Coordinates of C-alpha atoms in Angstrom, one line a residue:
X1 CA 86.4 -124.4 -108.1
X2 CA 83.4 -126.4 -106.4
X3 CA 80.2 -127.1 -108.7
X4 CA 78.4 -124.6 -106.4
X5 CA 79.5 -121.9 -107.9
X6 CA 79.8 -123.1 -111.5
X7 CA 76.5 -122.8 -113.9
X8 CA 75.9 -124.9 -116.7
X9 CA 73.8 -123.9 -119.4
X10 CA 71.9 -126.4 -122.1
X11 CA 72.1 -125.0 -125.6
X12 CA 69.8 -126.9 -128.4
X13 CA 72.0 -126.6 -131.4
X14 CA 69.9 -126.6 -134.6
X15 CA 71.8 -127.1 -138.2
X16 CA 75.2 -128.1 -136.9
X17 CA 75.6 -130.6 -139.9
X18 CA 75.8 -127.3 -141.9
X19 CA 79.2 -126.2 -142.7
X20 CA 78.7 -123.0 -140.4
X21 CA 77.0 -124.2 -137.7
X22 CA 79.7 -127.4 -137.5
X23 CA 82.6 -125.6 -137.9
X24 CA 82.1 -122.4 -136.6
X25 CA 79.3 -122.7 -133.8
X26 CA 79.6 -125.7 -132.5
X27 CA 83.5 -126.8 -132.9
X28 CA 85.2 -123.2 -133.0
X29 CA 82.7 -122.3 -130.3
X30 CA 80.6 -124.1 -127.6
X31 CA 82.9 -127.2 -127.8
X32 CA 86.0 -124.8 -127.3
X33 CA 84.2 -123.3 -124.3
X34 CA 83.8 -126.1 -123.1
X35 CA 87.0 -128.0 -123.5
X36 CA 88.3 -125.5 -121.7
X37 CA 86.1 -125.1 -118.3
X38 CA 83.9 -122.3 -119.2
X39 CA 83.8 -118.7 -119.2
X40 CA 84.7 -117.4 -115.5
X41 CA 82.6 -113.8 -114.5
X42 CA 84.3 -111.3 -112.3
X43 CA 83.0 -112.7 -109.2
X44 CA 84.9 -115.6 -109.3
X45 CA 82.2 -118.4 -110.4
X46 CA 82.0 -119.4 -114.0
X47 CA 79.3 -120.5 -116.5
X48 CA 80.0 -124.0 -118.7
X49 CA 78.1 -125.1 -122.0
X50 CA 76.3 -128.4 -122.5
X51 CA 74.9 -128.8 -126.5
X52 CA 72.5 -131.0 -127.7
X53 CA 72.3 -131.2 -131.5
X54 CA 69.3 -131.1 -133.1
X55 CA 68.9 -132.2 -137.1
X56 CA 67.2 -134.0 -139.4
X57 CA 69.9 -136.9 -139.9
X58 CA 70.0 -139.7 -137.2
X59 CA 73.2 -141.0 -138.4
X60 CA 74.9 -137.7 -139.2
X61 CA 74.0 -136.5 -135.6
X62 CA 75.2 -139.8 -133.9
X63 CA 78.7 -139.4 -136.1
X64 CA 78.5 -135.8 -134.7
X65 CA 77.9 -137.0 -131.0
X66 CA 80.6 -140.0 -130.6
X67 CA 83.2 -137.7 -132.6
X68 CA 83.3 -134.7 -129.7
X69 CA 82.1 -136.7 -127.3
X70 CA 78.4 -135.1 -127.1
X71 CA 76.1 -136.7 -125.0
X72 CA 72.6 -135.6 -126.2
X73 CA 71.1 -135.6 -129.8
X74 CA 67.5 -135.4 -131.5
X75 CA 65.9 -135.5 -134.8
X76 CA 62.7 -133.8 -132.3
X77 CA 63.2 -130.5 -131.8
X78 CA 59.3 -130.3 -129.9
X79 CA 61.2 -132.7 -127.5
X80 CA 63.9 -130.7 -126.9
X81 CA 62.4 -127.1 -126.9
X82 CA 60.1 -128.9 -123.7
X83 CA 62.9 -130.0 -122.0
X84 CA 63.7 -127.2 -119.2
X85 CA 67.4 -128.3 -118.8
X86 CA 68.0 -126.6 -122.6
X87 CA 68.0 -122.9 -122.1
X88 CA 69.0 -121.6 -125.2
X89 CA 67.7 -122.2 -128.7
X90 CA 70.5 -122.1 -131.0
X91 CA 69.6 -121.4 -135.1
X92 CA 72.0 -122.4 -138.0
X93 CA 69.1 -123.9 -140.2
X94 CA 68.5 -122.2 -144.2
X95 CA 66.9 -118.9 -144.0
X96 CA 63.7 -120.3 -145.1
X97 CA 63.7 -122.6 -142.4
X98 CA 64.4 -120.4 -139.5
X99 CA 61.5 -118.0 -138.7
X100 CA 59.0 -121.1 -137.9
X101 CA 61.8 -122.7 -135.5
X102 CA 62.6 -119.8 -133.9
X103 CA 59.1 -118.5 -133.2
X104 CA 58.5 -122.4 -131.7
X105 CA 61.4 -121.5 -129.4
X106 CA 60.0 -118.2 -128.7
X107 CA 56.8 -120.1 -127.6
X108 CA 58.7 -122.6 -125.0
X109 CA 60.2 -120.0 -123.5
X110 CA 63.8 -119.9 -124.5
X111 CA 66.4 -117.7 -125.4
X112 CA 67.8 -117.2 -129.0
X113 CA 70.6 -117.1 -130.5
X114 CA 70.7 -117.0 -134.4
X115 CA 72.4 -116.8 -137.6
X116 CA 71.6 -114.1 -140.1
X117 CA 69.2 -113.4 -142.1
X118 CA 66.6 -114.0 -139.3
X119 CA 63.8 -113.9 -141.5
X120 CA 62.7 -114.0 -145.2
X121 CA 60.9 -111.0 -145.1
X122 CA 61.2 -107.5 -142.8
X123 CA 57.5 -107.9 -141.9
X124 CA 58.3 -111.6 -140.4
X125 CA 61.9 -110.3 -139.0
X126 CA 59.6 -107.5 -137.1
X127 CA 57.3 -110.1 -135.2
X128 CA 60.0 -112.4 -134.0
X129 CA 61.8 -109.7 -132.6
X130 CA 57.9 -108.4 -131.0
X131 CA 57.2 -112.1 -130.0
X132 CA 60.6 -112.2 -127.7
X133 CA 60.3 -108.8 -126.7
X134 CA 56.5 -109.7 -125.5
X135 CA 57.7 -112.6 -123.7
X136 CA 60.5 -111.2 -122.1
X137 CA 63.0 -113.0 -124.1
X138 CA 66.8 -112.4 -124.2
X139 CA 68.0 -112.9 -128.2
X140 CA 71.2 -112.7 -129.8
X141 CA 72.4 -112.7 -133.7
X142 CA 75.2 -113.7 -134.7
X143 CA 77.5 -110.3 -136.0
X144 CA 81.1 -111.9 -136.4
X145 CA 82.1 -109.8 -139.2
X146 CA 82.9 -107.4 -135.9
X147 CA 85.0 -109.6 -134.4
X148 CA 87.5 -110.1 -137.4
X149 CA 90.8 -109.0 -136.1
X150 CA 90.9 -106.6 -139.1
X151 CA 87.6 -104.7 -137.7
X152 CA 88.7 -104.6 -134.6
X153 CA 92.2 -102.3 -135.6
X154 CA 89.5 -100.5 -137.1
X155 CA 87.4 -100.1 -134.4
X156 CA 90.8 -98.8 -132.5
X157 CA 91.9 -96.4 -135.0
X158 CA 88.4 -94.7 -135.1
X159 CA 88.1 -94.6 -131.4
X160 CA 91.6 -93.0 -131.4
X161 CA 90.4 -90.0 -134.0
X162 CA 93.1 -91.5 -136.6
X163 CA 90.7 -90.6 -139.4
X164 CA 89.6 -87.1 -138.3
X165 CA 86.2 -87.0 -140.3
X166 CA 85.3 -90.0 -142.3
X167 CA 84.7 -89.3 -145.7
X168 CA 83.9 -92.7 -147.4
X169 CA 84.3 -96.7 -147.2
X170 CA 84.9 -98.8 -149.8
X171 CA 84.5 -102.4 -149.4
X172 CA 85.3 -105.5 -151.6
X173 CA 84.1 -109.4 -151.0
X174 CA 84.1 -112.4 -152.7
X175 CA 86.1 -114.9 -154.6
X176 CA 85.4 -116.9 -158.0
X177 CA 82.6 -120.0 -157.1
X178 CA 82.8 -122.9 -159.3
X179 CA 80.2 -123.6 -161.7
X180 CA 80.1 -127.2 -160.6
X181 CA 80.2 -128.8 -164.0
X182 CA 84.6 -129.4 -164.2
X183 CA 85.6 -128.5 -160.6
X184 CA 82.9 -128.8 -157.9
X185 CA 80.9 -125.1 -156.3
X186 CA 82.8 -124.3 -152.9
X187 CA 79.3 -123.1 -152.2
X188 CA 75.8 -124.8 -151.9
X189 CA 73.4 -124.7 -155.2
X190 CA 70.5 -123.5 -153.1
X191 CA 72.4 -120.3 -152.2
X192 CA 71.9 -119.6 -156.6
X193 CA 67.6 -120.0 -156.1
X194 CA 65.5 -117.4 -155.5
X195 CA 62.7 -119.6 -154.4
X196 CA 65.3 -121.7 -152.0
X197 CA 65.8 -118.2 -150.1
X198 CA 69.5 -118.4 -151.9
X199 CA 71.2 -114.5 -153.3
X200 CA 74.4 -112.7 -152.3
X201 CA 72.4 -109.5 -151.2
X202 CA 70.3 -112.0 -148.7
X203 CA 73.5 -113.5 -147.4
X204 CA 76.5 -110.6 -147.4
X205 CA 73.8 -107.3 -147.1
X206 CA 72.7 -108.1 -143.3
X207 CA 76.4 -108.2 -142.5
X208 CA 77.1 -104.8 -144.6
X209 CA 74.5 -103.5 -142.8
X210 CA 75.8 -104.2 -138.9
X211 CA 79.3 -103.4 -140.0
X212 CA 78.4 -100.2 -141.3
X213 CA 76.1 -99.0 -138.1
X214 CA 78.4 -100.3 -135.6
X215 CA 81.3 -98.4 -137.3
X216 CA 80.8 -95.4 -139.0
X217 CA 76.8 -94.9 -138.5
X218 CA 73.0 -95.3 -139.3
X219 CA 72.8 -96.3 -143.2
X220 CA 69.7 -93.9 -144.5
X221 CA 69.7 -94.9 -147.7
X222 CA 70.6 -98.1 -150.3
X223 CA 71.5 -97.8 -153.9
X224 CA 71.7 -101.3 -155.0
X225 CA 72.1 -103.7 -158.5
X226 CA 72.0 -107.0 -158.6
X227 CA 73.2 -109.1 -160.9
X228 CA 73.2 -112.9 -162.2
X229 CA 76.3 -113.1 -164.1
X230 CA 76.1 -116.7 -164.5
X231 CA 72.6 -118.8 -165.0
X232 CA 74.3 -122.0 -166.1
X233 CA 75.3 -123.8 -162.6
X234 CA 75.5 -127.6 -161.5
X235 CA 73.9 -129.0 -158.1
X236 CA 76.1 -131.3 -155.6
X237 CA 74.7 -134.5 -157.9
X238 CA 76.2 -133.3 -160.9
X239 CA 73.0 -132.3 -162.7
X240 CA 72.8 -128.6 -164.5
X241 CA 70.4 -125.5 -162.9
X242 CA 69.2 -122.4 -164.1
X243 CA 70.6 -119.9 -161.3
X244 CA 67.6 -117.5 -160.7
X245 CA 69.4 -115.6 -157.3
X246 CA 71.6 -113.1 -157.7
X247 CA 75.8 -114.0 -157.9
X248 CA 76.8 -110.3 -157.5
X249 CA 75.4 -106.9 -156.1
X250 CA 77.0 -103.6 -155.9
X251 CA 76.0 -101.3 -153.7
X252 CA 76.3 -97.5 -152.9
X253 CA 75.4 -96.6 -149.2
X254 CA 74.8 -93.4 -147.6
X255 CA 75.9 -93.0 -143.7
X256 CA 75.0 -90.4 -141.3
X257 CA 77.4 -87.6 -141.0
X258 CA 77.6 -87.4 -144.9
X259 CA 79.9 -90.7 -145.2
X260 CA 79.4 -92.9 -148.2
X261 CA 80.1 -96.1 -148.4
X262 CA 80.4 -98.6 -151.5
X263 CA 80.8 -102.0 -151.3
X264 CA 80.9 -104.9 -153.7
X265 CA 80.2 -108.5 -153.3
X266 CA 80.4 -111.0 -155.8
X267 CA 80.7 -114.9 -156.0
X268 CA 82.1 -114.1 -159.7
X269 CA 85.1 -112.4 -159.7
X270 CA 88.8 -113.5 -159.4
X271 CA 90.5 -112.1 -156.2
X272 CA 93.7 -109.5 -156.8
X273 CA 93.7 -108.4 -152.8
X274 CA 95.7 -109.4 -149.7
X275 CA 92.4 -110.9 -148.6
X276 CA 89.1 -112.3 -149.6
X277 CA 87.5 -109.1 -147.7
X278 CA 88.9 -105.4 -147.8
X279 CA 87.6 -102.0 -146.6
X280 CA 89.2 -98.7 -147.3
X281 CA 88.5 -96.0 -145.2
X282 CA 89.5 -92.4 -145.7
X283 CA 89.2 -89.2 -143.6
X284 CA 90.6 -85.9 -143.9
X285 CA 93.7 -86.9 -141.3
X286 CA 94.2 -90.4 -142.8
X287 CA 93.3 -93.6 -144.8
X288 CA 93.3 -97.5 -143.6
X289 CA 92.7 -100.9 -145.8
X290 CA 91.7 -103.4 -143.5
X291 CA 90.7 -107.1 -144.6
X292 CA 89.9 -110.0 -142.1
X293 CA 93.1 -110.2 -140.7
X294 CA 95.7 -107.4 -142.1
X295 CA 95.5 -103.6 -141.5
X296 CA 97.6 -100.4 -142.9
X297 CA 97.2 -97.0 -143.0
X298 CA 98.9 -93.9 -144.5
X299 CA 98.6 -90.9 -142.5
X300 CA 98.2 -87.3 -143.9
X301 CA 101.2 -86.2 -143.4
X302 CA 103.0 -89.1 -144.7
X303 CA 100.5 -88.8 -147.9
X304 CA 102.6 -88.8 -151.5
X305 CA 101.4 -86.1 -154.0
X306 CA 100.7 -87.9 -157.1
X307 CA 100.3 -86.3 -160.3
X308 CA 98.4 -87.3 -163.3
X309 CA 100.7 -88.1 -166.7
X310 CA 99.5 -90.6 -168.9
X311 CA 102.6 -89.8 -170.7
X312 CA 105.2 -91.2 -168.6
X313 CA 105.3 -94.5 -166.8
X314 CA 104.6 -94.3 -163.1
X315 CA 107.2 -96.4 -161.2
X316 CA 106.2 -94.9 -157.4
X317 CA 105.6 -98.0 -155.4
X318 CA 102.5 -97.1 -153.8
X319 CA 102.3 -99.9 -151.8
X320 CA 105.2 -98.9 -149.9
X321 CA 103.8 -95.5 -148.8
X322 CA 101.3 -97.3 -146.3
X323 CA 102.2 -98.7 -142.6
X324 CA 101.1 -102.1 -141.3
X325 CA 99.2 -101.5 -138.2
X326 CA 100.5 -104.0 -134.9
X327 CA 98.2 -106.3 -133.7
X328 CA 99.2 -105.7 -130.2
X329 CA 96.0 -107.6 -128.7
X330 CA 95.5 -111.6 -128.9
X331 CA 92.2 -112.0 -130.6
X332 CA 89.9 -114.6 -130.3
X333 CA 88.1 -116.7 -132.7
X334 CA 85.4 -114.3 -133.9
X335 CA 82.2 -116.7 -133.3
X336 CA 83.4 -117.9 -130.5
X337 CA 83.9 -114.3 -128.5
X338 CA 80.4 -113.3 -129.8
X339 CA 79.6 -116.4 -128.0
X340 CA 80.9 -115.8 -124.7
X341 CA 79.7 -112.0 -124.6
X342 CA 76.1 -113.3 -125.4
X343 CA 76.3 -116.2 -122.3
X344 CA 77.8 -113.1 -119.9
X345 CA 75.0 -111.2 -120.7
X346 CA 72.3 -113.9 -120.7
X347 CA 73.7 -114.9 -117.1
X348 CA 73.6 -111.2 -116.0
X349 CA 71.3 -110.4 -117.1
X350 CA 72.4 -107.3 -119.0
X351 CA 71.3 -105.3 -121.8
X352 CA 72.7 -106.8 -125.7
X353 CA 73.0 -104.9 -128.4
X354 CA 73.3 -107.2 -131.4
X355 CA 69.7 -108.7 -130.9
X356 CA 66.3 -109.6 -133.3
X357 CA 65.7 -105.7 -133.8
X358 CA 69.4 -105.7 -135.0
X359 CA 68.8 -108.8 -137.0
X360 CA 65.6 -107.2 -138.5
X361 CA 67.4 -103.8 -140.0
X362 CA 70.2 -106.1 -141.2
X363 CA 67.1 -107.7 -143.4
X364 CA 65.2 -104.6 -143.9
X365 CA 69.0 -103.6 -145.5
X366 CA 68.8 -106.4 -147.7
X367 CA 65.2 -105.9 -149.1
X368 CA 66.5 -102.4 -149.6
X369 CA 68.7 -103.1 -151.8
X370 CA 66.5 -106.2 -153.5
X371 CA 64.1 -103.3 -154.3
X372 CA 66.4 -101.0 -155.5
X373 CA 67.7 -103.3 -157.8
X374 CA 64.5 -104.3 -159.1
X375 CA 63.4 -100.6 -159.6
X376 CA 66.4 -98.9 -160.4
X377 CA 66.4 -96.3 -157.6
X378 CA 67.5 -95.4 -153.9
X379 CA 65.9 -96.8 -151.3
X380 CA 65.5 -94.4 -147.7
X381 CA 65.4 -96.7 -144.6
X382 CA 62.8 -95.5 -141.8
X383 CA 64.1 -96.4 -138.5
X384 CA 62.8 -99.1 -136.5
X385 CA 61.1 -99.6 -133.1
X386 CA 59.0 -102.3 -132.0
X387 CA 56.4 -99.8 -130.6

């Protein structure tokens, strides 16, 4: 392969000293990619990835740079969003930091790619997704929940008509967060402050949102309550803080075609599942619990007739009646093939689907179901165009 025919593309990597954007984004992704000689197209030629990291740290983005070998980092993001050898503006900041960076980006030109929530607010969601549509801008958020190995049997069996018609979805997330007084919080304090842009229907409703469209429908409505189940938290220096986000939602969803979908999430509740997400899906020809990984289903005529006895002790091992579902394809890490269908289509140019207008109902979802909550009612959702 000669450098002729091999692209390289400069990616500005903002908030890659965030668990996330370290791991995920830049170790898991661009640095895989490019460890391993690019992405090749179906001519023949191939595109490569060159990152520079962009943060507020001098010394954590030098320790960054010499440890995987990364040639260019910044604390000035101005600098780098001038420099025409970085194409692509990458987000991984805090919510509340994001909509100013990424309408600066906007502004020099580039193309995004972004983390969710895109915005604090649907209104300011709306007009970054305007801004890059005015400009002619290619955008991408990030949708990996998709990519999870257990999604993707689902996406097979419901392309395959396994279901017949989808009746409902049940979902539940989350895991038991330390307090951070005796054992340390596996999560940051600011994700338990309102006014730090921190709540589990911010973080887990945008993904809810584009797992439910991309699956089973449109969501029209939201039917949400919040809850914080514990106030009394302590911050990475030890000290005690009143939480004033919520630590738990529950949420009742209504899908086109009549399907209803409910899904908890909670950062207080001890797990009792295969996995730290599940889904159950039921139609009228057959059910299937998928989590990120794992996936089994129970057709309907391999269904057991239960019958309801409170008198007499029920030794049926339901968990027998289902049948693990083969994996049969080698999946990718989720981020990472997100990643490479974004660079395709920003090299050809193609239409994407998960863009800012997809980032912008996954935050209208949220601020559904924040209002909801606050009111004690459903919530319809009005489609949205950017005119």
């Amino acid at each position: 392969m000669t450098q002729a025919n091999t692209r390289e593309i400069g990616i500005i990597m903002n908030g890659v000293s965030g668990r996330m954007g370290y791991r995920q984004h830049l170790v898991r992704s661009i640095l895989a990619i490019r460890e391993e000689g690019g992405i090749e197209l179906p001519d023949g030629s191939r595109i490569t990835v060159k990152p520079i990291l962009v943060g507020r740290s001098e010394a954590k983005l030098a320790e960054l740079a010499a440890k995987h070998g990364i040639e260019d980092w910044t604390t000035d993001l101005d600098a780098a969003l001038a420099d025409p050898q970085w194409e692509i503006y990458a987000d991984f900041l805090v919510t509340k930091a994001r909509a100013t960076a990424i309408r600066k980006a906007i502004a020099a030109g580039k193309a995004i790619y972004t983390e969710k929530p895109t915005a604090e607010s649907l209104e300011e969601a709306l007009e970054l997704a305007r801004l890059a549509k005015d400009a002619g801008i290619k955008t991408g958020v990030v949708h990996d929940k998709l990519y999870l190995p257990g999604l993707q049997k689902l996406k097979r069996l419901i392309d395959s008509g396994f279901f017949g018609r989808i009746l409902s979805v049940r979902g539940e997330f989350g895991y038991w967060v330390f307090e951070g007084d005796w054992q340390p919080a596996q999560r940051p304090s600011w994700n338990y402050r309102t006014e730090d842009g921190g709540g589990i229907i911010t973080d887990m409703f945008p993904h809810w949102n584009y797992v439910l469209e991309n699956l089973f429908g449109e969501v029209k409505s939201v039917y949400a309550q919040a809850a914080v189940h514990i106030a009394d938290r302590w911050d990475e220096k030890g000290e005690h803080y009143t939480a004033t986000a919520e630590d738990a939602a529950y949420g009742i969803f209504e899908i086109e075609g009549g399907v209803i979908a409910e899904i908890n999430s909670s950062w207080t509740v001890r797990v009792n599942r295969d996995e730290l997400v599940e889904f159950q899906v039921d139609g009228t020809h057959g059910s299937a619990v998928v989590g990120l990984f794992g996936a089994k289903i129970q057709p309907r005529n391999a269904t057991p007739k239960p019958v309801w006895n409170p008198d007499l002790e029920d030794t049926r091992d339901y968990d027998a009646d289902w049948q693990k579902v083969p994996t049969n394809d080698v999946f990718l890490n989720g981020f990472r093939q997100q990643w490479e269908e974004y660079l395709v289509s920003y090299v050809e140019g193609t239409d994407y689907p998960f863009d800012l207008l997809a980032g912008a109902r996954g935050v209208q979802f949220a601020e559904a179901g924040l209002t909801s909550s606050a009111e004690g009612r459903k919530i319809a959702l009005e489609p949205l165009t950017l005119g």
